[in-house]
mmCIF file of C-alpha atoms and ligand atoms in Angstrom:
data_model
loop_
_atom_site.group_PDB
_atom_site.id
_atom_site.type_symbol
_atom_site.label_atom_id
_atom_site.label_comp_id
_atom_site.label_asym_id
_atom_site.label_seq_id
_atom_site.Cartn_x
_atom_site.Cartn_y
_atom_site.Cartn_z
ATOM 1 C CA UNK A 1 4.616 -15.528 -16.958
ATOM 2 C CA UNK A 2 6.707 -12.492 -16.416
ATOM 3 C CA UNK A 3 10.392 -12.910 -15.572
ATOM 4 C CA UNK A 4 10.991 -13.090 -11.831
ATOM 5 C CA UNK A 5 14.611 -12.043 -11.377
ATOM 6 C CA UNK A 6 17.119 -10.260 -9.132
ATOM 7 C CA UNK A 7 18.884 -8.721 -12.138
ATOM 8 C CA UNK A 8 18.916 -4.948 -11.550
ATOM 9 C CA UNK A 9 20.584 -4.260 -14.943
ATOM 10 C CA UNK A 10 17.715 -5.981 -16.679
ATOM 11 C CA UNK A 11 15.219 -3.836 -14.752
ATOM 12 C CA UNK A 12 17.160 -0.701 -15.784
ATOM 13 C CA UNK A 13 17.039 -1.772 -19.440
ATOM 14 C CA UNK A 14 13.284 -2.445 -19.387
ATOM 15 C CA UNK A 15 12.462 0.831 -17.598
ATOM 16 C CA UNK A 16 14.628 2.726 -20.121
ATOM 17 C CA UNK A 17 12.362 1.433 -22.915
ATOM 18 C CA UNK A 18 9.306 2.979 -21.177
ATOM 19 C CA UNK A 19 7.980 -0.426 -20.078
ATOM 20 C CA UNK A 20 7.034 -1.477 -16.521
ATOM 21 C CA UNK A 21 8.875 -3.455 -13.845
ATOM 22 C CA UNK A 22 7.348 -4.557 -10.540
ATOM 23 C CA UNK A 23 9.733 -3.482 -7.784
ATOM 24 C CA UNK A 24 10.218 -4.577 -4.176
ATOM 25 C CA UNK A 25 9.914 -2.039 -1.380
ATOM 26 C CA UNK A 26 9.872 -2.459 2.400
ATOM 27 C CA UNK A 27 6.052 -1.969 2.345
ATOM 28 C CA UNK A 28 4.536 -3.733 -0.664
ATOM 29 C CA UNK A 29 5.602 -4.414 -4.275
ATOM 30 C CA UNK A 30 5.074 -1.475 -6.637
ATOM 31 C CA UNK A 31 4.289 -1.435 -10.362
ATOM 32 C CA UNK A 32 6.925 1.001 -11.566
ATOM 33 C CA UNK A 33 7.460 3.200 -14.600
ATOM 34 C CA UNK A 34 9.330 6.363 -15.642
ATOM 35 C CA UNK A 35 7.394 9.376 -14.279
ATOM 36 C CA UNK A 36 8.229 11.362 -17.439
ATOM 37 C CA UNK A 37 7.007 8.693 -19.900
ATOM 38 C CA UNK A 38 3.369 9.110 -20.884
ATOM 39 C CA UNK A 39 3.429 5.614 -22.343
ATOM 40 C CA UNK A 40 4.709 3.999 -19.129
ATOM 41 C CA UNK A 41 2.301 5.896 -16.884
ATOM 42 C CA UNK A 42 -0.709 5.061 -19.052
ATOM 43 C CA UNK A 43 0.394 1.440 -18.955
ATOM 44 C CA UNK A 44 0.402 1.538 -15.130
ATOM 45 C CA UNK A 45 -3.215 2.746 -15.025
ATOM 46 C CA UNK A 46 -4.302 0.242 -17.701
ATOM 47 C CA UNK A 47 -2.530 -2.748 -16.151
ATOM 48 C CA UNK A 48 -3.980 -2.063 -12.700
ATOM 49 C CA UNK A 49 -7.383 -1.054 -14.063
ATOM 50 C CA UNK A 50 -6.925 2.016 -11.909
ATOM 51 C CA UNK A 51 -9.145 5.073 -12.348
ATOM 52 C CA UNK A 52 -7.275 8.151 -13.534
ATOM 53 C CA UNK A 53 -8.575 10.205 -10.585
ATOM 54 C CA UNK A 54 -6.260 8.242 -8.286
ATOM 55 C CA UNK A 55 -2.777 9.845 -8.307
ATOM 56 C CA UNK A 56 0.541 7.957 -8.054
ATOM 57 C CA UNK A 57 3.443 8.082 -5.587
ATOM 58 C CA UNK A 58 6.822 9.219 -6.961
ATOM 59 C CA UNK A 59 9.784 7.174 -5.663
ATOM 60 C CA UNK A 60 13.181 8.892 -5.377
ATOM 61 C CA UNK A 61 16.591 7.643 -4.196
ATOM 62 C CA UNK A 62 17.283 10.226 -1.491
ATOM 63 C CA UNK A 63 15.901 13.231 0.368
ATOM 64 C CA UNK A 64 18.405 15.422 -1.549
ATOM 65 C CA UNK A 65 16.346 14.738 -4.678
ATOM 66 C CA UNK A 66 13.135 16.125 -3.097
ATOM 67 C CA UNK A 67 13.513 19.728 -4.398
ATOM 68 C CA UNK A 68 13.412 18.340 -7.973
ATOM 69 C CA UNK A 69 9.919 17.021 -7.251
ATOM 70 C CA UNK A 70 8.331 19.597 -4.904
ATOM 71 C CA UNK A 71 8.599 23.391 -4.816
ATOM 72 C CA UNK A 72 8.039 23.930 -1.091
ATOM 73 C CA UNK A 73 9.185 21.933 1.951
ATOM 74 C CA UNK A 74 7.602 22.962 5.286
ATOM 75 C CA UNK A 75 9.823 22.732 8.354
ATOM 76 C CA UNK A 76 7.882 19.774 9.728
ATOM 77 C CA UNK A 77 8.237 17.951 6.412
ATOM 78 C CA UNK A 78 12.001 18.319 6.759
ATOM 79 C CA UNK A 79 11.852 16.910 10.304
ATOM 80 C CA UNK A 80 9.845 13.946 8.999
ATOM 81 C CA UNK A 81 12.181 13.162 6.102
ATOM 82 C CA UNK A 82 15.177 13.391 8.462
ATOM 83 C CA UNK A 83 13.488 10.956 10.848
ATOM 84 C CA UNK A 84 11.926 8.444 8.464
ATOM 85 C CA UNK A 85 13.597 8.387 5.025
ATOM 86 C CA UNK A 86 14.412 5.989 3.567
ATOM 87 C CA UNK A 87 11.242 4.410 4.941
ATOM 88 C CA UNK A 88 7.485 3.899 4.846
ATOM 89 C CA UNK A 89 6.393 7.549 4.874
ATOM 90 C CA UNK A 90 4.973 9.455 1.882
ATOM 91 C CA UNK A 91 4.701 13.254 1.837
ATOM 92 C CA UNK A 92 2.182 15.163 -0.270
ATOM 93 C CA UNK A 93 3.571 18.606 -1.165
ATOM 94 C CA UNK A 94 3.176 21.305 -3.859
ATOM 95 C CA UNK A 95 4.536 19.859 -7.088
ATOM 96 C CA UNK A 96 7.185 21.250 -9.383
ATOM 97 C CA UNK A 97 5.803 22.210 -12.802
ATOM 98 C CA UNK A 98 7.948 19.451 -14.375
ATOM 99 C CA UNK A 99 5.834 16.725 -12.707
ATOM 100 C CA UNK A 100 3.257 15.533 -15.289
ATOM 101 C CA UNK A 101 -0.452 16.032 -14.486
ATOM 102 C CA UNK A 102 -1.208 12.366 -15.124
ATOM 103 C CA UNK A 103 0.959 11.463 -12.072
ATOM 104 C CA UNK A 104 -0.994 13.788 -9.764
ATOM 105 C CA UNK A 105 -4.486 13.378 -11.293
ATOM 106 C CA UNK A 106 -4.374 17.050 -12.156
ATOM 107 C CA UNK A 107 -3.699 18.126 -8.571
ATOM 108 C CA UNK A 108 -1.173 20.807 -7.677
ATOM 109 C CA UNK A 109 0.374 18.447 -5.108
ATOM 110 C CA UNK A 110 2.527 15.343 -5.570
ATOM 111 C CA UNK A 111 3.071 12.330 -3.307
ATOM 112 C CA UNK A 112 6.721 11.324 -2.878
ATOM 113 C CA UNK A 113 8.843 8.932 -0.823
ATOM 114 C CA UNK A 114 12.256 7.259 -0.547
ATOM 115 C CA UNK A 115 11.617 3.501 -0.250
ATOM 116 C CA UNK A 116 13.803 1.483 2.095
ATOM 117 C CA UNK A 117 14.832 -1.510 0.010
ATOM 118 C CA UNK A 118 18.463 -1.987 -1.095
ATOM 119 C CA UNK A 119 17.618 -3.342 -4.568
ATOM 120 C CA UNK A 120 15.164 -0.582 -5.386
ATOM 121 C CA UNK A 121 17.501 2.115 -4.044
ATOM 122 C CA UNK A 122 20.262 0.675 -6.256
ATOM 123 C CA UNK A 123 17.842 0.661 -9.184
ATOM 124 C CA UNK A 124 16.772 4.296 -8.603
ATOM 125 C CA UNK A 125 20.426 5.320 -8.425
ATOM 126 C CA UNK A 126 21.027 3.861 -11.876
ATOM 127 C CA UNK A 127 18.062 5.571 -13.565
ATOM 128 C CA UNK A 128 17.883 9.116 -14.954
ATOM 129 C CA UNK A 129 14.304 9.510 -13.718
ATOM 130 C CA UNK A 130 12.208 8.815 -10.596
ATOM 131 C CA UNK A 131 9.708 5.953 -10.618
ATOM 132 C CA UNK A 132 5.948 6.221 -10.242
ATOM 133 C CA UNK A 133 4.819 3.089 -8.429
ATOM 134 C CA UNK A 134 1.370 2.241 -7.119
ATOM 135 C CA UNK A 135 1.005 -1.066 -5.312
ATOM 136 C CA UNK A 136 1.298 -3.903 -7.862
ATOM 137 C CA UNK A 137 -2.250 -5.255 -7.596
ATOM 138 C CA UNK A 138 -5.428 -4.802 -9.625
ATOM 139 C CA UNK A 139 -7.358 -1.790 -8.291
ATOM 140 C CA UNK A 140 -9.155 -2.586 -5.026
ATOM 141 C CA UNK A 141 -7.579 -5.976 -4.333
ATOM 142 C CA UNK A 142 -5.048 -7.074 -1.695
ATOM 143 C CA UNK A 143 -1.596 -5.522 -2.114
ATOM 144 C CA UNK A 144 1.290 -7.893 -2.984
ATOM 145 C CA UNK A 145 4.095 -8.572 -0.507
ATOM 146 C CA UNK A 146 5.987 -11.217 -2.514
ATOM 147 C CA UNK A 147 7.133 -11.510 -6.145
ATOM 148 C CA UNK A 148 4.781 -14.487 -6.473
ATOM 149 C CA UNK A 149 1.748 -12.426 -5.436
ATOM 150 C CA UNK A 150 2.584 -9.965 -8.241
ATOM 151 C CA UNK A 151 3.052 -12.695 -10.804
ATOM 152 C CA UNK A 152 -0.200 -14.405 -9.754
ATOM 153 C CA UNK A 153 -2.025 -11.139 -10.455
ATOM 154 C CA UNK A 154 -0.429 -10.010 -13.695
ATOM 155 C CA UNK A 155 1.226 -13.045 -15.356
ATOM 156 C CA UNK A 156 2.657 -11.873 -18.692
ATOM 157 C CA UNK A 157 0.916 -8.479 -18.579
ATOM 158 C CA UNK A 158 4.194 -7.169 -17.148
ATOM 159 C CA UNK A 159 7.674 -8.039 -18.373
ATOM 160 C CA UNK A 160 9.541 -8.396 -15.110
ATOM 161 C CA UNK A 161 9.214 -8.651 -11.356
ATOM 162 C CA UNK A 162 12.421 -7.581 -9.603
ATOM 163 C CA UNK A 163 12.534 -10.134 -6.806
ATOM 164 C CA UNK A 164 13.602 -8.571 -3.515
ATOM 165 C CA UNK A 165 12.083 -11.259 -1.300
ATOM 166 C CA UNK A 166 9.087 -10.794 1.006
ATOM 167 C CA UNK A 167 8.430 -7.152 1.991
ATOM 168 C CA UNK A 168 9.546 -6.862 5.602
ATOM 169 C CA UNK A 169 6.998 -4.190 6.688
ATOM 170 C CA UNK A 170 4.090 -5.572 4.657
ATOM 171 C CA UNK A 171 1.631 -2.627 4.751
ATOM 172 C CA UNK A 172 1.744 0.529 2.586
ATOM 173 C CA UNK A 173 3.480 3.739 3.609
ATOM 174 C CA UNK A 174 1.776 6.300 5.843
ATOM 175 C CA UNK A 175 0.730 9.336 3.778
ATOM 176 C CA UNK A 176 1.042 12.845 5.211
ATOM 177 C CA UNK A 177 -0.244 16.008 3.554
ATOM 178 C CA UNK A 178 -0.038 19.608 4.766
ATOM 179 C CA UNK A 179 -2.556 22.329 5.455
ATOM 180 C CA UNK A 180 -0.331 25.351 5.364
ATOM 181 C CA UNK A 181 2.663 24.139 7.344
ATOM 182 C CA UNK A 182 0.703 21.700 9.518
ATOM 183 C CA UNK A 183 0.922 17.987 8.774
ATOM 184 C CA UNK A 184 -2.251 15.867 8.396
ATOM 185 C CA UNK A 185 -2.387 12.085 8.079
ATOM 186 C CA UNK A 186 -4.139 11.116 4.835
ATOM 187 C CA UNK A 187 -3.550 7.348 5.051
ATOM 188 C CA UNK A 188 -2.544 5.239 8.046
ATOM 189 C CA UNK A 189 0.401 3.014 7.184
ATOM 190 C CA UNK A 190 3.607 1.334 8.269
ATOM 191 C CA UNK A 191 4.909 4.373 10.159
ATOM 192 C CA UNK A 192 2.733 4.603 13.280
ATOM 193 C CA UNK A 193 0.959 7.770 14.406
ATOM 194 C CA UNK A 194 2.848 7.486 17.701
ATOM 195 C CA UNK A 195 6.216 7.527 15.908
ATOM 196 C CA UNK A 196 5.157 10.533 13.814
ATOM 197 C CA UNK A 197 3.829 12.478 16.812
ATOM 198 C CA UNK A 198 7.127 11.906 18.598
ATOM 199 C CA UNK A 199 8.736 14.008 15.833
ATOM 200 C CA UNK A 200 6.137 16.696 15.008
ATOM 201 C CA UNK A 201 3.700 16.694 17.949
ATOM 202 C CA UNK A 202 -0.052 15.998 17.838
ATOM 203 C CA UNK A 203 -1.278 15.402 14.300
ATOM 204 C CA UNK A 204 -4.753 15.494 12.713
ATOM 205 C CA UNK A 205 -6.114 12.525 10.785
ATOM 206 C CA UNK A 206 -8.256 13.251 7.774
ATOM 207 C CA UNK A 207 -10.219 10.052 7.673
ATOM 208 C CA UNK A 208 -12.555 10.880 4.821
ATOM 209 C CA UNK A 209 -14.028 7.624 3.646
ATOM 210 C CA UNK A 210 -15.360 8.061 0.135
ATOM 211 C CA UNK A 211 -16.644 5.781 -2.591
ATOM 212 C CA UNK A 212 -15.612 6.722 -6.113
ATOM 213 C CA UNK A 213 -18.543 8.213 -7.982
ATOM 214 C CA UNK A 214 -19.183 10.228 -11.103
ATOM 215 C CA UNK A 215 -18.194 13.567 -9.579
ATOM 216 C CA UNK A 216 -14.887 12.179 -8.329
ATOM 217 C CA UNK A 217 -13.884 11.382 -11.873
ATOM 218 C CA UNK A 218 -13.489 15.141 -12.181
ATOM 219 C CA UNK A 219 -12.698 15.889 -8.535
ATOM 220 C CA UNK A 220 -10.286 13.418 -7.023
ATOM 221 C CA UNK A 221 -10.862 12.576 -3.357
ATOM 222 C CA UNK A 222 -8.314 14.301 -1.114
ATOM 223 C CA UNK A 223 -6.667 11.009 -0.214
ATOM 224 C CA UNK A 224 -8.069 8.319 -2.463
ATOM 225 C CA UNK A 225 -6.340 5.573 -0.430
ATOM 226 C CA UNK A 226 -9.243 6.241 1.886
ATOM 227 C CA UNK A 227 -11.771 4.568 -0.403
ATOM 228 C CA UNK A 228 -14.216 2.634 1.700
ATOM 229 C CA UNK A 229 -13.719 -0.780 0.080
ATOM 230 C CA UNK A 230 -10.102 -1.604 -0.728
ATOM 231 C CA UNK A 231 -7.482 -4.295 0.011
ATOM 232 C CA UNK A 232 -10.318 -6.822 -0.291
ATOM 233 C CA UNK A 233 -10.202 -10.621 -0.684
ATOM 234 C CA UNK A 234 -12.746 -12.024 -3.158
ATOM 235 C CA UNK A 235 -14.101 -14.359 -0.441
ATOM 236 C CA UNK A 236 -16.746 -12.867 1.900
ATOM 237 C CA UNK A 237 -14.757 -11.569 4.879
ATOM 238 C CA UNK A 238 -15.973 -10.283 8.251
ATOM 239 C CA UNK A 239 -14.108 -8.392 10.984
ATOM 240 C CA UNK A 240 -15.125 -9.241 14.558
ATOM 241 C CA UNK A 241 -14.072 -8.705 18.164
ATOM 242 C CA UNK A 242 -14.619 -12.326 19.126
ATOM 243 C CA UNK A 243 -14.010 -15.151 16.654
ATOM 244 C CA UNK A 244 -15.618 -17.864 18.843
ATOM 245 C CA UNK A 245 -18.843 -15.853 19.118
ATOM 246 C CA UNK A 246 -18.930 -15.321 15.344
ATOM 247 C CA UNK A 247 -18.355 -19.038 14.662
ATOM 248 C CA UNK A 248 -21.582 -19.866 16.544
ATOM 249 C CA UNK A 249 -23.575 -17.935 13.926
ATOM 250 C CA UNK A 250 -22.479 -20.114 11.005
ATOM 251 C CA UNK A 251 -23.426 -23.726 10.306
ATOM 252 C CA UNK A 252 -22.240 -25.979 7.462
ATOM 253 C CA UNK A 253 -19.762 -23.509 6.061
ATOM 254 C CA UNK A 254 -16.099 -23.850 5.153
ATOM 255 C CA UNK A 255 -14.605 -21.155 7.342
ATOM 256 C CA UNK A 256 -11.153 -19.583 7.429
ATOM 257 C CA UNK A 257 -9.853 -17.662 10.409
ATOM 258 C CA UNK A 258 -7.186 -14.982 10.795
ATOM 259 C CA UNK A 259 -6.191 -14.331 14.415
ATOM 260 C CA UNK A 260 -3.562 -12.083 15.998
ATOM 261 C CA UNK A 261 -1.887 -14.381 18.563
ATOM 262 C CA UNK A 262 -4.295 -16.838 20.182
ATOM 263 C CA UNK A 263 -5.060 -20.371 19.030
ATOM 264 C CA UNK A 264 -8.715 -21.144 18.294
ATOM 265 C CA UNK A 265 -10.205 -24.577 17.761
ATOM 266 C CA UNK A 266 -13.567 -25.325 16.212
ATOM 267 C CA UNK A 267 -14.966 -28.037 13.907
ATOM 268 C CA UNK A 268 -15.998 -25.633 11.181
ATOM 269 C CA UNK A 269 -12.548 -24.044 10.825
ATOM 270 C CA UNK A 270 -11.084 -25.376 7.568
ATOM 271 C CA UNK A 271 -8.005 -23.124 7.536
ATOM 272 C CA UNK A 272 -6.502 -20.787 10.084
ATOM 273 C CA UNK A 273 -3.584 -18.403 10.336
ATOM 274 C CA UNK A 274 -2.183 -16.872 13.515
ATOM 275 C CA UNK A 275 -0.007 -13.944 12.448
ATOM 276 C CA UNK A 276 2.096 -13.424 15.580
ATOM 277 C CA UNK A 277 2.217 -15.971 18.370
ATOM 278 C CA UNK A 278 4.472 -13.557 20.266
ATOM 279 C CA UNK A 279 1.903 -10.703 20.041
ATOM 280 C CA UNK A 280 4.219 -8.526 17.969
ATOM 281 C CA UNK A 281 2.353 -5.938 15.854
ATOM 282 C CA UNK A 282 5.345 -5.483 13.503
ATOM 283 C CA UNK A 283 5.385 -9.208 12.788
ATOM 284 C CA UNK A 284 1.587 -9.227 12.391
ATOM 285 C CA UNK A 285 1.709 -6.324 9.905
ATOM 286 C CA UNK A 286 4.420 -8.009 7.852
ATOM 287 C CA UNK A 287 2.323 -11.183 7.530
ATOM 288 C CA UNK A 288 -1.142 -9.655 7.174
ATOM 289 C CA UNK A 289 -1.542 -9.411 3.393
ATOM 290 C CA UNK A 290 0.097 -12.777 2.747
ATOM 291 C CA UNK A 291 -2.359 -14.295 5.228
ATOM 292 C CA UNK A 292 -5.280 -12.725 3.336
ATOM 293 C CA UNK A 293 -3.844 -13.950 0.015
ATOM 294 C CA UNK A 294 -3.549 -17.495 1.423
ATOM 295 C CA UNK A 295 -7.028 -17.486 2.934
ATOM 296 C CA UNK A 296 -8.508 -16.212 -0.320
ATOM 297 C CA UNK A 297 -7.079 -19.235 -2.174
ATOM 298 C CA UNK A 298 -8.716 -21.906 0.042
ATOM 299 C CA UNK A 299 -12.194 -21.947 -1.547
ATOM 300 C CA UNK A 300 -13.764 -20.856 1.705
ATOM 301 C CA UNK A 301 -17.371 -19.722 2.186
ATOM 302 C CA UNK A 302 -16.322 -17.186 4.773
ATOM 303 C CA UNK A 303 -13.196 -15.611 6.277
ATOM 304 C CA UNK A 304 -13.450 -14.417 9.880
ATOM 305 C CA UNK A 305 -10.827 -11.885 10.940
ATOM 306 C CA UNK A 306 -10.125 -10.745 14.478
ATOM 307 C CA UNK A 307 -9.924 -7.020 15.268
ATOM 308 C CA UNK A 308 -6.484 -5.945 16.538
ATOM 309 C CA UNK A 309 -5.674 -3.836 19.608
ATOM 310 C CA UNK A 310 -6.225 -0.234 18.537
ATOM 311 C CA UNK A 311 -2.804 1.351 19.056
ATOM 312 C CA UNK A 312 0.485 1.629 17.177
ATOM 313 C CA UNK A 313 0.454 -0.573 14.041
ATOM 314 C CA UNK A 314 -2.735 -2.194 15.361
ATOM 315 C CA UNK A 315 -4.535 0.967 14.216
ATOM 316 C CA UNK A 316 -3.142 0.597 10.704
ATOM 317 C CA UNK A 317 -3.988 -3.111 10.611
ATOM 318 C CA UNK A 318 -7.581 -2.401 11.736
ATOM 319 C CA UNK A 319 -7.890 0.303 9.081
ATOM 320 C CA UNK A 320 -6.935 -2.162 6.345
ATOM 321 C CA UNK A 321 -9.122 -4.938 7.767
ATOM 322 C CA UNK A 322 -12.078 -2.588 7.911
ATOM 323 C CA UNK A 323 -11.703 -1.696 4.235
ATOM 324 C CA UNK A 324 -11.054 -5.335 3.307
ATOM 325 C CA UNK A 325 -14.337 -6.392 4.901
ATOM 326 C CA UNK A 326 -16.712 -3.834 3.372
ATOM 327 C CA UNK A 327 -19.078 -5.820 1.144
ATOM 328 C CA UNK A 328 -19.194 -4.731 -2.508
HETATM 329 O O1 TXA B 401 3.949 1.858 0.429
HETATM 330 C C1 TXA B 401 3.506 2.468 -0.544
HETATM 331 O O2 TXA B 401 3.140 3.665 -0.493
HETATM 332 C C2 TXA B 401 3.369 1.699 -1.864
HETATM 333 C C3 TXA B 401 4.784 1.358 -2.363
HETATM 334 C C4 TXA B 401 4.781 0.678 -3.706
HETATM 335 O O3 TXA B 401 5.576 2.523 -2.362
HETATM 336 N N1 TXA B 401 2.638 2.425 -2.835
HETATM 337 C C5 TXA B 401 1.316 2.633 -2.743
HETATM 338 O O4 TXA B 401 0.769 3.266 -3.841
HETATM 339 O O5 TXA B 401 0.640 2.279 -1.798
HETATM 340 P P1 TXA B 401 -0.784 3.310 -4.160
HETATM 341 O O6 TXA B 401 -0.881 3.919 -5.492
HETATM 342 O O7 TXA B 401 -1.376 1.977 -3.978
HETATM 343 O O8 TXA B 401 -1.327 4.338 -3.126
HETATM 344 C C6 TXA B 401 -0.976 5.684 -3.267
HETATM 345 C C7 TXA B 401 -1.909 6.549 -2.510
HETATM 346 C C8 TXA B 401 -3.270 6.581 -3.133
HETATM 347 O O9 TXA B 401 -4.236 6.448 -2.122
HETATM 348 C C9 TXA B 401 -3.287 7.953 -3.751
HETATM 349 O O10 TXA B 401 -4.554 8.438 -3.880
HETATM 350 C C10 TXA B 401 -2.461 8.755 -2.766
HETATM 351 O O11 TXA B 401 -1.405 7.874 -2.506
HETATM 352 N N2 TXA B 401 -1.933 9.974 -3.389
HETATM 353 C C11 TXA B 401 -1.063 10.070 -4.404
HETATM 354 N N3 TXA B 401 -0.864 11.360 -4.740
HETATM 355 C C12 TXA B 401 -1.625 12.102 -3.925
HETATM 356 C C13 TXA B 401 -1.875 13.504 -3.774
HETATM 357 N N4 TXA B 401 -1.298 14.402 -4.555
HETATM 358 N N5 TXA B 401 -2.731 13.879 -2.808
HETATM 359 C C14 TXA B 401 -3.328 12.982 -2.012
HETATM 360 N N6 TXA B 401 -3.160 11.639 -2.101
HETATM 361 C C15 TXA B 401 -2.312 11.213 -3.043
HETATM 362 MG MG1 MG B 402 -2.657 0.433 -3.511
#
């Protein structure tokens, strides 16, 4: 077991020895290390079993620190950081030469954000370096939204989980890159497209779904968060428009159900979770991954998940559910 603790000084001490600490953010827990320590960064990739072609997000304590990380800030990037930082938005921009290649998978760009969690902001303020932090889950599996999820995954493979309670947004940050000075959405996330367009106008989505293959080991996908299968429970999971219709197709199975707001009754349902009785997409997003974690622990033959309305955070939720339900 790793230590699950709220002791920020302890986290500072561990990170200063080039070891890893799992940190809370408003989106999901991250597995964090010093961006300038080769040892710590290699440990992140090893612990997660993450391929080296998949670059990491750099976490900083404030927008004022951004020029230390990137060499060019387009006007619309400035508008976005003013509107959303600290918060669930990651920008991909040309990197400073001081940012190690292992962080960016050899790319000339770096992903960076200011997380909105008081403990992690306090931690970043006490460190002499930014933190690289991918989600604290083994590569491809469901991201963790509680300290317990992290500990269930990694046990004593990491020294400490800084316990900041359940993540209140519950889905990863939205990632925005730039083509010239024009923003492009690389990964849907906890900041909705609608909220982003209110600041910078209509925005393109680069929804390149790619499976990792041999050539990508040399050429990283543009936005590797867009891998086709990701965020996946180990139980067979299907995404449907109508749960009752789907239930008719299955006999003699132990079935789990994840629904948005409406109650469903059926003899073959062994376990069900309704994520927001009041039809609130924010609440649904915050509970989504925990619901998948719970369902995955029930020894079910099948998990049936309902598709969400396709606007606002519903779009992000559907994106994750789609990737979670691609069969290996
Ligand atoms: O909410 C979040 O973003 C969480 C918390 C911990 O901050 N972090 C997170 O990290 O989701 P991770 O590693 O699971 O996802 C990072 C994504 C990956 O899809 C990666 O490929 C993409 O960011 N990324 C990183 N650097 C990039 C770059 N230079 N260009 C394009 N995509 C990049
Ligand atoms: Mg991840």
